[in-house]
């Protein structure tokens, strides 16, 4: 029987998390709402919910096929994804292949400066504090993750980059940076959680260098709805028959 959502656990900026009638699972419900700059800018992107659910489903299936443990279990409907229930580790893992966004402001680096090997940064997941940059010391001291768990998170983040960069290249896009979240199940097993969508990564068009991600919304670059649809169609075409 298809699991059904019951009461909501929490509502975030782009998703609502529900309990279900199946033990140890949750449903992620993808909304069209879009926010930026710690929710100071609010709007919505046409069909972003179904688009992001579809993109995340394909990416998670691809990652699972390639040995990355994710919380994804099943796409239930246009906007609903059934996932393992996890206790989320409050650390956002950001991997950067090139400098842009917060790191250019924080460290005065030139936009487009390559990081080879890629740079991995940690941010404390806290809307109230605006997700501040943290170091390994904070994660260990505050017991957000053990040394071993953090190492697994770093390794998996690097592996996700190695797996996804060629996929995006194949569809004419350069994977510039992305954010991942991890969590643990009841037995303490670590899984990749949350989502992988154009909301949480940067993609530059290989020919034009144009932003093909949420920066179009953040910076009022126009063609936001069209870009989300375009990236999703390219990815779904690429993955057709492969997952
Ligand atoms: P930056 O630190 O430059 O703002 O972001 C680095 C990368 O992580 C970008 O791809 C950005 O979209 C993603 N990212 C950082 N923080 C968040 C967040 O709170 N939510 C989402 N969806 N993505 C984030």
mmCIF file of N, CA, C and O and ligand atoms in Angstrom, residues 13-14 92-96 100-103 106 121 123 127 131 177-181 194-195 197-202 214-215 218, ligand 1:
data_model
loop_
_atom_site.group_PDB
_atom_site.id
_atom_site.type_symbol
_atom_site.label_atom_id
_atom_site.label_comp_id
_atom_site.label_asym_id
_atom_site.label_seq_id
_atom_site.Cartn_x
_atom_site.Cartn_y
_atom_site.Cartn_z
ATOM 1 N N UNK A 13 11.553 26.551 4.032
ATOM 2 C CA UNK A 13 11.365 27.578 3.017
ATOM 3 C C UNK A 13 10.882 26.988 1.687
ATOM 4 O O UNK A 13 10.112 27.624 0.979
ATOM 5 N N UNK A 14 11.308 25.788 1.391
ATOM 6 C CA UNK A 14 10.920 25.216 0.092
ATOM 7 C C UNK A 14 10.230 23.850 0.189
ATOM 8 O O UNK A 14 9.791 23.322 -0.818
ATOM 9 N N UNK A 92 25.717 22.280 7.186
ATOM 10 C CA UNK A 92 25.578 22.311 5.732
ATOM 11 C C UNK A 92 26.970 22.152 5.133
ATOM 12 O O UNK A 92 27.880 22.912 5.461
ATOM 13 N N UNK A 93 27.113 21.140 4.273
ATOM 14 C CA UNK A 93 28.397 20.887 3.615
ATOM 15 C C UNK A 93 28.360 21.601 2.267
ATOM 16 O O UNK A 93 27.501 21.312 1.427
ATOM 17 N N UNK A 94 29.254 22.536 2.053
ATOM 18 C CA UNK A 94 29.298 23.253 0.775
ATOM 19 C C UNK A 94 30.595 22.885 0.061
ATOM 20 O O UNK A 94 31.679 23.004 0.626
ATOM 21 N N UNK A 95 30.444 22.396 -1.160
ATOM 22 C CA UNK A 95 31.622 22.096 -1.984
ATOM 23 C C UNK A 95 31.709 23.116 -3.103
ATOM 24 O O UNK A 95 30.718 23.440 -3.751
ATOM 25 N N UNK A 96 32.932 23.630 -3.309
ATOM 26 C CA UNK A 96 33.135 24.648 -4.354
ATOM 27 C C UNK A 96 34.204 24.193 -5.348
ATOM 28 O O UNK A 96 35.317 23.860 -4.957
ATOM 29 N N UNK A 100 32.468 31.751 -6.081
ATOM 30 C CA UNK A 100 31.395 32.702 -6.353
ATOM 31 C C UNK A 100 30.560 32.768 -5.075
ATOM 32 O O UNK A 100 30.819 32.042 -4.122
ATOM 33 N N UNK A 101 29.581 33.654 -5.035
ATOM 34 C CA UNK A 101 28.703 33.712 -3.866
ATOM 35 C C UNK A 101 29.429 34.182 -2.625
ATOM 36 O O UNK A 101 30.305 35.053 -2.687
ATOM 37 N N UNK A 102 29.087 33.552 -1.488
ATOM 38 C CA UNK A 102 29.539 34.092 -0.202
ATOM 39 C C UNK A 102 31.066 34.116 -0.062
ATOM 40 O O UNK A 102 31.620 35.008 0.583
ATOM 41 N N UNK A 103 31.762 33.163 -0.683
ATOM 42 C CA UNK A 103 33.221 33.107 -0.471
ATOM 43 C C UNK A 103 33.936 34.276 -1.152
ATOM 44 O O UNK A 103 34.989 34.727 -0.694
ATOM 45 N N UNK A 106 33.364 37.075 1.367
ATOM 46 C CA UNK A 106 34.020 36.817 2.657
ATOM 47 C C UNK A 106 35.529 36.952 2.566
ATOM 48 O O UNK A 106 36.170 37.504 3.458
ATOM 49 N N UNK A 121 33.526 23.437 2.621
ATOM 50 C CA UNK A 121 33.313 24.334 3.775
ATOM 51 C C UNK A 121 32.128 23.838 4.599
ATOM 52 O O UNK A 121 31.263 23.132 4.081
ATOM 53 N N UNK A 123 28.931 25.021 7.270
ATOM 54 C CA UNK A 123 28.107 26.104 7.797
ATOM 55 C C UNK A 123 27.149 25.517 8.832
ATOM 56 O O UNK A 123 26.648 24.398 8.652
ATOM 57 N N UNK A 127 18.687 29.171 10.643
ATOM 58 C CA UNK A 127 18.062 30.343 10.006
ATOM 59 C C UNK A 127 18.225 31.569 10.896
ATOM 60 O O UNK A 127 18.509 32.662 10.411
ATOM 61 N N UNK A 131 22.970 30.942 9.004
ATOM 62 C CA UNK A 131 23.895 29.868 8.580
ATOM 63 C C UNK A 131 25.367 30.307 8.602
ATOM 64 O O UNK A 131 26.019 30.406 7.545
ATOM 65 N N UNK A 177 29.234 24.981 -7.580
ATOM 66 C CA UNK A 177 29.235 24.653 -6.147
ATOM 67 C C UNK A 177 27.899 24.039 -5.779
ATOM 68 O O UNK A 177 26.961 24.053 -6.580
ATOM 69 N N UNK A 178 27.821 23.460 -4.586
ATOM 70 C CA UNK A 178 26.547 22.904 -4.112
ATOM 71 C C UNK A 178 26.589 22.711 -2.607
ATOM 72 O O UNK A 178 27.654 22.696 -2.003
ATOM 73 N N UNK A 179 25.382 22.574 -2.052
ATOM 74 C CA UNK A 179 25.237 22.356 -0.606
ATOM 75 C C UNK A 179 24.567 21.012 -0.361
ATOM 76 O O UNK A 179 23.594 20.677 -1.045
ATOM 77 N N UNK A 180 25.103 20.240 0.586
ATOM 78 C CA UNK A 180 24.487 18.960 0.953
ATOM 79 C C UNK A 180 24.187 18.934 2.448
ATOM 80 O O UNK A 180 24.862 19.617 3.233
ATOM 81 N N UNK A 181 23.178 18.132 2.803
ATOM 82 C CA UNK A 181 22.895 17.898 4.222
ATOM 83 C C UNK A 181 22.865 16.396 4.471
ATOM 84 O O UNK A 181 22.434 15.637 3.603
ATOM 85 N N UNK A 194 17.905 15.672 2.595
ATOM 86 C CA UNK A 194 17.446 16.907 1.962
ATOM 87 C C UNK A 194 17.178 16.709 0.467
ATOM 88 O O UNK A 194 16.368 15.873 0.094
ATOM 89 N N UNK A 195 17.868 17.457 -0.396
ATOM 90 C CA UNK A 195 17.574 17.438 -1.834
ATOM 91 C C UNK A 195 18.823 17.816 -2.622
ATOM 92 O O UNK A 195 19.794 18.341 -2.045
ATOM 93 N N UNK A 197 19.008 20.079 -6.007
ATOM 94 C CA UNK A 197 18.222 20.800 -7.021
ATOM 95 C C UNK A 197 18.944 22.099 -7.373
ATOM 96 O O UNK A 197 19.947 22.455 -6.735
ATOM 97 N N UNK A 198 18.385 22.802 -8.348
ATOM 98 C CA UNK A 198 18.968 24.090 -8.748
ATOM 99 C C UNK A 198 18.822 25.151 -7.653
ATOM 100 O O UNK A 198 19.400 26.236 -7.763
ATOM 101 N N UNK A 199 18.053 24.838 -6.592
ATOM 102 C CA UNK A 199 17.958 25.755 -5.446
ATOM 103 C C UNK A 199 19.247 25.750 -4.626
ATOM 104 O O UNK A 199 19.573 26.739 -3.970
ATOM 105 N N UNK A 200 19.935 24.615 -4.630
ATOM 106 C CA UNK A 200 21.060 24.443 -3.704
ATOM 107 C C UNK A 200 22.384 24.198 -4.395
ATOM 108 O O UNK A 200 23.319 23.669 -3.777
ATOM 109 N N UNK A 201 22.459 24.537 -5.683
ATOM 110 C CA UNK A 201 23.750 24.416 -6.372
ATOM 111 C C UNK A 201 23.894 25.564 -7.360
ATOM 112 O O UNK A 201 22.942 26.295 -7.620
ATOM 113 N N UNK A 202 25.095 25.749 -7.852
ATOM 114 C CA UNK A 202 25.290 26.732 -8.928
ATOM 115 C C UNK A 202 25.730 26.010 -10.186
ATOM 116 O O UNK A 202 26.610 25.149 -10.135
ATOM 117 N N UNK A 214 19.507 29.093 -8.979
ATOM 118 C CA UNK A 214 18.740 30.040 -8.176
ATOM 119 C C UNK A 214 19.321 31.454 -8.174
ATOM 120 O O UNK A 214 18.644 32.408 -7.769
ATOM 121 N N UNK A 215 20.564 31.616 -8.618
ATOM 122 C CA UNK A 215 21.114 32.972 -8.720
ATOM 123 C C UNK A 215 20.263 33.835 -9.655
ATOM 124 O O UNK A 215 20.226 35.059 -9.506
ATOM 125 N N UNK A 218 17.846 35.071 -7.167
ATOM 126 C CA UNK A 218 18.511 35.917 -6.162
ATOM 127 C C UNK A 218 18.866 37.279 -6.746
ATOM 128 O O UNK A 218 18.693 38.309 -6.115
HETATM 129 P P1 LIG B 1 27.127 30.446 -0.794
HETATM 130 O O1 LIG B 1 27.862 30.096 0.469
HETATM 131 O O2 LIG B 1 28.055 30.924 -1.873
HETATM 132 O O3 LIG B 1 25.966 31.374 -0.562
HETATM 133 O O4 LIG B 1 26.466 29.103 -1.326
HETATM 134 C C1 LIG B 1 27.240 28.016 -1.763
HETATM 135 C C2 LIG B 1 26.340 26.964 -2.405
HETATM 136 O O5 LIG B 1 25.517 26.344 -1.416
HETATM 137 C C3 LIG B 1 25.360 27.510 -3.447
HETATM 138 O O6 LIG B 1 25.192 26.554 -4.462
HETATM 139 C C4 LIG B 1 24.062 27.700 -2.685
HETATM 140 O O7 LIG B 1 22.947 27.543 -3.529
HETATM 141 C C5 LIG B 1 24.146 26.577 -1.660
HETATM 142 N N1 LIG B 1 23.569 26.961 -0.356
HETATM 143 C C6 LIG B 1 24.174 27.575 0.675
HETATM 144 N N2 LIG B 1 23.310 27.762 1.704
HETATM 145 C C7 LIG B 1 22.134 27.258 1.303
HETATM 146 C C8 LIG B 1 20.845 27.125 1.932
HETATM 147 O O8 LIG B 1 20.607 27.524 3.083
HETATM 148 N N3 LIG B 1 19.869 26.532 1.181
HETATM 149 C C9 LIG B 1 20.091 26.080 -0.094
HETATM 150 N N4 LIG B 1 19.072 25.518 -0.770
HETATM 151 N N5 LIG B 1 21.290 26.168 -0.690
HETATM 152 C C10 LIG B 1 22.291 26.746 -0.011
#
